[in-house]
mmCIF file of C-alpha atoms in Angstrom:
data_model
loop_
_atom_site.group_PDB
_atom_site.id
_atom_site.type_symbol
_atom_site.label_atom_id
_atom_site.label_comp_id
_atom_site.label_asym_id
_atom_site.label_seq_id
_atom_site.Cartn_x
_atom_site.Cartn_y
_atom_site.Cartn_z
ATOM 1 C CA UNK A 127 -2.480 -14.052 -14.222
ATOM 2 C CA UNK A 128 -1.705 -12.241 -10.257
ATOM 3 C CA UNK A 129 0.009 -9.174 -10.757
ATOM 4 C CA UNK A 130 0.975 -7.609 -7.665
ATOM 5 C CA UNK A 131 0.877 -3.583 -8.383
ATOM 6 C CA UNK A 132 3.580 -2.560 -5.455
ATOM 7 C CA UNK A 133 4.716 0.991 -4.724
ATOM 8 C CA UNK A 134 7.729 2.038 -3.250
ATOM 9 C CA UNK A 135 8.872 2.282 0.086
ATOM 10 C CA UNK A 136 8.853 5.500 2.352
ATOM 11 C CA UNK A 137 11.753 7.971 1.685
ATOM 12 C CA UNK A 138 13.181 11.208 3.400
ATOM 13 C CA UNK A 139 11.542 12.854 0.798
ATOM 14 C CA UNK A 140 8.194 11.218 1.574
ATOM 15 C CA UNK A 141 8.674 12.470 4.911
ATOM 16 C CA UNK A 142 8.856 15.777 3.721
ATOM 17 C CA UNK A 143 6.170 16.457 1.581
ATOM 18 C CA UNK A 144 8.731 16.986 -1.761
ATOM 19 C CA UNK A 145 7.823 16.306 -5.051
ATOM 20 C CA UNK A 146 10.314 13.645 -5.951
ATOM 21 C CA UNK A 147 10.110 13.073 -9.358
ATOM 22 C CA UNK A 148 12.867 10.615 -11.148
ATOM 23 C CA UNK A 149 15.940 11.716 -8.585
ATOM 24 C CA UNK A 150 18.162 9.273 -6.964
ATOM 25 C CA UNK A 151 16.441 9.598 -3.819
ATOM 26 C CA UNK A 152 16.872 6.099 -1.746
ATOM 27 C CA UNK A 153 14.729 4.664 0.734
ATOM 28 C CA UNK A 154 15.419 6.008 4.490
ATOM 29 C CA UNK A 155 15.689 3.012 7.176
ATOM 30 C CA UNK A 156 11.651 2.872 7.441
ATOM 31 C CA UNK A 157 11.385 2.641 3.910
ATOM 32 C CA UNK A 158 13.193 -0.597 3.786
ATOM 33 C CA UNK A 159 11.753 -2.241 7.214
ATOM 34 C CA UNK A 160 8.210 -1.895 5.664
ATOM 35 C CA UNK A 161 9.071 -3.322 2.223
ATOM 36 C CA UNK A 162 10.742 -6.148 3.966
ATOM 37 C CA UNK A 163 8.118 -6.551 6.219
ATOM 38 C CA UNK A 164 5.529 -6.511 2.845
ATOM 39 C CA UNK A 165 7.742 -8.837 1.099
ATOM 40 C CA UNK A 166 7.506 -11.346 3.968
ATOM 41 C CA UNK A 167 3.886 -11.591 3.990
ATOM 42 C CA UNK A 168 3.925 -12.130 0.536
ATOM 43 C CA UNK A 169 6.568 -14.583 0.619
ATOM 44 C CA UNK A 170 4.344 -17.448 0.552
ATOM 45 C CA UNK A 171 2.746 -16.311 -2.752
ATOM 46 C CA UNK A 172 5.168 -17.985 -4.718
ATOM 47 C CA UNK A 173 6.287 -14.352 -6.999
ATOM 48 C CA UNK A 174 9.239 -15.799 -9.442
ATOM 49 C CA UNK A 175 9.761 -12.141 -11.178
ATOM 50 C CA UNK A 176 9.719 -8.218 -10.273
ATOM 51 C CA UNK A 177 9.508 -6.177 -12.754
ATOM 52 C CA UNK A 178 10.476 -2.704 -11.914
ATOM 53 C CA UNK A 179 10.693 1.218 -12.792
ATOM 54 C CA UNK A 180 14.176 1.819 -12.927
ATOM 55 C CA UNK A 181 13.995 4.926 -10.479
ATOM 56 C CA UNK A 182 16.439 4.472 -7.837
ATOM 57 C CA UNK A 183 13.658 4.541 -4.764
ATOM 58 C CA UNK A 184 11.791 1.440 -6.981
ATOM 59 C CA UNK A 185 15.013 -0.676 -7.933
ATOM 60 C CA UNK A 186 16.023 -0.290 -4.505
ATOM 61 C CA UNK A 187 12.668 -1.906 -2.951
ATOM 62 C CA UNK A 188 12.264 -4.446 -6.259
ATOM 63 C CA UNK A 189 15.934 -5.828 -4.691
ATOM 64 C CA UNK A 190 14.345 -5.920 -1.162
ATOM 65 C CA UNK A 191 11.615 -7.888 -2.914
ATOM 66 C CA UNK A 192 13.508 -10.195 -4.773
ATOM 67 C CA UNK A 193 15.875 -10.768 -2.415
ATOM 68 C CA UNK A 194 12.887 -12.468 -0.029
ATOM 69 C CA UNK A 195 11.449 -13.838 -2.564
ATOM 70 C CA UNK A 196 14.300 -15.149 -4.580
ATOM 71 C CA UNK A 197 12.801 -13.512 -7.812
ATOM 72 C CA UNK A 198 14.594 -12.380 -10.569
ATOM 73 C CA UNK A 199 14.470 -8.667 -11.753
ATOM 74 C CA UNK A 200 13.188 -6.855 -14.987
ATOM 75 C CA UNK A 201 13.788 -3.301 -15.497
ATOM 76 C CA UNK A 202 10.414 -1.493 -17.063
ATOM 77 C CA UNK A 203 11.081 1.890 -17.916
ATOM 78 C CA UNK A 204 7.086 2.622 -18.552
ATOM 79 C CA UNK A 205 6.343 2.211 -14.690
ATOM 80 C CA UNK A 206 8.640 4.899 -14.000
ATOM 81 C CA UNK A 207 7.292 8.440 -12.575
ATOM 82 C CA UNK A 208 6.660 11.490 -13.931
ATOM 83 C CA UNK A 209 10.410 13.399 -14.061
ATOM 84 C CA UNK A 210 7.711 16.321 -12.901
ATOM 85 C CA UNK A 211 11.061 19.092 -14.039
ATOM 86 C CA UNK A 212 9.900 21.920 -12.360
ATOM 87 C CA UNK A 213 8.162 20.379 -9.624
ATOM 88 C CA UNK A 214 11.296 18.195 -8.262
ATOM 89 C CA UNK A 215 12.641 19.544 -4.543
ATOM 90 C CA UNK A 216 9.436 21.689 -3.653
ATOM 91 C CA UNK A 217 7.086 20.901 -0.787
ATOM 92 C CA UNK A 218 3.445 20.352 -1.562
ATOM 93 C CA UNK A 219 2.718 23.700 0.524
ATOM 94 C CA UNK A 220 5.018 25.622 -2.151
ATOM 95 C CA UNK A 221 2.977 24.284 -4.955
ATOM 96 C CA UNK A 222 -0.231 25.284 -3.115
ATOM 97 C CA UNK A 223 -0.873 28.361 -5.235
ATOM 98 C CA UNK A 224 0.441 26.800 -8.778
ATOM 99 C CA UNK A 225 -2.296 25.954 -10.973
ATOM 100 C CA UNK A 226 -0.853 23.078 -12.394
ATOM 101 C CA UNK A 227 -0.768 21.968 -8.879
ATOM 102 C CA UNK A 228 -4.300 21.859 -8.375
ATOM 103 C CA UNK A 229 -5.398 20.507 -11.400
ATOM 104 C CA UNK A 230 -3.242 17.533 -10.545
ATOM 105 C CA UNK A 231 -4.985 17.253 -7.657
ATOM 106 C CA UNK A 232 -8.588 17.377 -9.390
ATOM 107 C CA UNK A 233 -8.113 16.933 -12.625
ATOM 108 C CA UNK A 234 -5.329 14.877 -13.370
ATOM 109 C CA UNK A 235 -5.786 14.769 -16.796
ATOM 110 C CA UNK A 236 -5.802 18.375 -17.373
ATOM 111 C CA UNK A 237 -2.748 18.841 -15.380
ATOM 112 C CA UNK A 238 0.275 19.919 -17.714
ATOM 113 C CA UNK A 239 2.504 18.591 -14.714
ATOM 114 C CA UNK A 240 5.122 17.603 -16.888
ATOM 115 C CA UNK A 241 7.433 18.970 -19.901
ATOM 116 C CA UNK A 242 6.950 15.932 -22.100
ATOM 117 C CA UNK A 243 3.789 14.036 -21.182
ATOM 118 C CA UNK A 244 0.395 14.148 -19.449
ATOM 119 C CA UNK A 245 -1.775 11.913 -16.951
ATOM 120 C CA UNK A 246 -3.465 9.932 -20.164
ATOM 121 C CA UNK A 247 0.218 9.092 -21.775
ATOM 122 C CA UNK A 248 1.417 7.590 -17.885
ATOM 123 C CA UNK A 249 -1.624 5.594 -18.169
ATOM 124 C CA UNK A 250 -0.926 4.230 -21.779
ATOM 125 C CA UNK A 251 2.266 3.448 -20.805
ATOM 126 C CA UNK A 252 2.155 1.765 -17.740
ATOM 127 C CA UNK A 253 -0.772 -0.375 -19.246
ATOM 128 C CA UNK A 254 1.875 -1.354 -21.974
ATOM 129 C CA UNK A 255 3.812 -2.493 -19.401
ATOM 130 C CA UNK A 256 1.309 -4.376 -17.822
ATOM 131 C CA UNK A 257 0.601 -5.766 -21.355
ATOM 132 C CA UNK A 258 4.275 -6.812 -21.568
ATOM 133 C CA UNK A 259 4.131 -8.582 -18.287
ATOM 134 C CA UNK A 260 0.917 -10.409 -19.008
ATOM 135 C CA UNK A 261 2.725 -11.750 -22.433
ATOM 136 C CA UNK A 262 5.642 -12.572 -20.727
ATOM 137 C CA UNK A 263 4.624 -14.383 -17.730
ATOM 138 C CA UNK A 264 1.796 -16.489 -19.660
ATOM 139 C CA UNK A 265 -0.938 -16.602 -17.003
ATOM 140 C CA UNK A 266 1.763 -17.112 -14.076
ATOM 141 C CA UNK A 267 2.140 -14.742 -11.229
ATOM 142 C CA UNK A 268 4.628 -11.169 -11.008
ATOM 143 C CA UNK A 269 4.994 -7.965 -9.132
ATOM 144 C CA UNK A 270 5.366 -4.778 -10.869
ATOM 145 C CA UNK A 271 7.106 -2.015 -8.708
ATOM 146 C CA UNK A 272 6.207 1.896 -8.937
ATOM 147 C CA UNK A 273 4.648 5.198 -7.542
ATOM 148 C CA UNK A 274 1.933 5.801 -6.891
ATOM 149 C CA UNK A 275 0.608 7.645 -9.360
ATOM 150 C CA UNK A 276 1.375 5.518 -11.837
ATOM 151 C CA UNK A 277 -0.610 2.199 -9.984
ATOM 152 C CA UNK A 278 -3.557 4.729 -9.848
ATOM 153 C CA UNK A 279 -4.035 5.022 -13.644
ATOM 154 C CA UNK A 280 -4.076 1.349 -14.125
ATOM 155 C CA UNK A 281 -6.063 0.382 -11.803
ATOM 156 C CA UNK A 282 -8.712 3.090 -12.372
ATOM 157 C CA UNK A 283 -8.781 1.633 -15.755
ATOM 158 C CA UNK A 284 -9.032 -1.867 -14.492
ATOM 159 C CA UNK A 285 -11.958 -0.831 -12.474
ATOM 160 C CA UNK A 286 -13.437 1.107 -15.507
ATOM 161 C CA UNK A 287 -13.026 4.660 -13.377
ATOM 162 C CA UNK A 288 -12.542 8.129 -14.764
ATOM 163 C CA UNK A 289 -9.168 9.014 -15.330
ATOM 164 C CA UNK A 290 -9.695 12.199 -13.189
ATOM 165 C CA UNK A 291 -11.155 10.102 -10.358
ATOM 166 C CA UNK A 292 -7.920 8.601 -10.058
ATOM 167 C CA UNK A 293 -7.201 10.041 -6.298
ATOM 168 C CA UNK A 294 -10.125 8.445 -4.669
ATOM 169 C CA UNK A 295 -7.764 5.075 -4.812
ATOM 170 C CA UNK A 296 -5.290 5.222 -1.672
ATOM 171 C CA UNK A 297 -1.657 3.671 -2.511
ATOM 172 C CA UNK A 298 0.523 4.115 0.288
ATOM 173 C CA UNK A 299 4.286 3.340 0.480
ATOM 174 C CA UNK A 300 5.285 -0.314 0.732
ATOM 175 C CA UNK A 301 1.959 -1.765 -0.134
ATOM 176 C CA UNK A 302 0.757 -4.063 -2.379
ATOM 177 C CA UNK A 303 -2.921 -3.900 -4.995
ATOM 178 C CA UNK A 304 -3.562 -7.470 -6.171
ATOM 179 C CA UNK A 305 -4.992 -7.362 -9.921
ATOM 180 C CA UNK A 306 -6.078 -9.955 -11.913
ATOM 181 C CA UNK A 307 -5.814 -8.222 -16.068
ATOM 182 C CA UNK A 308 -7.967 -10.099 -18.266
ATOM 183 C CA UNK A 309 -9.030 -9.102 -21.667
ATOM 184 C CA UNK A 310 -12.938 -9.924 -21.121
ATOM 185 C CA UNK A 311 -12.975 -9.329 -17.459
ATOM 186 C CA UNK A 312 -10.351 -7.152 -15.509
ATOM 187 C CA UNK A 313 -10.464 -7.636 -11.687
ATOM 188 C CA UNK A 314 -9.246 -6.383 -8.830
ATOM 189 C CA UNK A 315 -8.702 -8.728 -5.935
ATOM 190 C CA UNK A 316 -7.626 -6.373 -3.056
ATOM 191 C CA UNK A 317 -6.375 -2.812 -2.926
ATOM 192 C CA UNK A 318 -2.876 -0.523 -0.986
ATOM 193 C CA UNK A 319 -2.585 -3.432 1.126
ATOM 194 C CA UNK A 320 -0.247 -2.918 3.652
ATOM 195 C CA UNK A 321 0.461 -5.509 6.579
ATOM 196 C CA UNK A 322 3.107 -2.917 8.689
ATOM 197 C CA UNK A 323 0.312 -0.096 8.867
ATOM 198 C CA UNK A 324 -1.935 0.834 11.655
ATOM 199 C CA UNK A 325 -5.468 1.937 10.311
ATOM 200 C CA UNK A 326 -7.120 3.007 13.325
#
C-alpha cells in the first residue's frame, strides 16, 4: 500500500514556540492555506480515506484534506500527541533549563516527557495504527494525519533508525512523507514534502 504520513498545519501556537500538547488549539489562516495548498497537489493521487488523530489541530486539517479529496474520515486515537501535562502553554525557551527538556531533544527515549507514556510506547502505538490502516485498506492507498513527533517514530522504524535518532528526520507543518509498509521490505518513497515552502 501508499500511506501518506501528513502532519498538521501551522497554528498560533506553532508560531510561538508553545508546547501544544492535546489542546483545542485550531489552525490560524496560514495553517489552512498550506494544507489546502498540500491537499491540491495531492489531489491527483487518488486518496479515498484519512485517517486521523482526533486532536482538534489534526481533525481540522484531515477535513481540509478530505474535503479536496472527497475522502472519507477515520478517527485514530493512536496518532494522537503526547498530552505532554506539564509541558502544555510554555515556550521552548522556558523549557530550556528542564532536563526532561533536553533529553527530548537528544534522547527521546529517555525523556519522561509525559505522565503516562514514553517515546517507545508513541512509537508502538502509532505503528498499530499504521497496522490497522494497512489491514483495512488491503494494499490500496490512505493518509494518516498527525504531529510530528509521532510521524518521526514510524518512520525511523521504517528506515530501521535508532529511536533516539529520531530528530535528524525534518517534518514540517502541512507536509506530506510517502511510505510504502511492507512486512519483508518497508520503504520510504519521499520525505516532509511540502509544495507551499521555500527551501532556499
Amino acid at each position: 500500500m501508499r500511506l501518506y504520513l501528513i502532519r498538521h498545519g501551522r497554528t498560533d501556537w506553532n508560531d510561538e514556540r508553545r508546547v501544544m500538547g492535546v489542546g483545542p488549539v485550531p489552525l490560524n489562516e496560514e495553517g489552512r492555506r498550506t494544507v489546502r495548498l498540500l491537499a491540491e497537489r495531492l489531489a491527483g493521487d487518488g486518496i479515498p480515506v484519512v485517517y486521523a488523530s482526533t486532536v482538534a489541530r489534526a481533525m481540522e486539517t484531515a477535513e481540509i484534506l478530505a474535503d479536496v479529496w472527497g475522502a472519507r474520515i477515520v478517527p485514530e486515537p493512536r496518532l494522537n500527541e503526547s498530552p505532554f501535562e506539564r509541558w502544555v502553554g510554555k515556550r521552548y525557551s522556558e523549557l530550556s533549563h528542564d532536563p526532561d527538556f533536553r533529553l527530548y531533544s537528544t534522547k527521546p527515549s529517555e525523556s519522561a516527557f509525559s505522565l503516562n507514556e514514553g517515546m517507545r510506547d508513541i512509537q508502538q502505538r502509532a505503528l498499530g495504527a499504521v497496522e490497522r490502516i494497512v489491514r483495512e485498506t488491503d494494499g490500496g492507498k490512505a493518509a494518516a494525519v498527525s504531529h510530528s513527533d509521532v510521524i518521526k517514530p514510524v518512520v525511523a522504524h521504517l528506515l530501521g533508525m535508532d529511536l533516539d535518532s529520531m530528530h535528524q528526520l525534518s517534518i514540517a507543518n502541512a507536509s506530506a512523507t510517502l511510505v510504502v509498509p511492507d512486512s519483508e521490505k518497508n520503504r520510504v518513497r519521499y520525505l516532509n514534502f511540502a509544495p507551499w515552502k521555500n527551501w532556499a
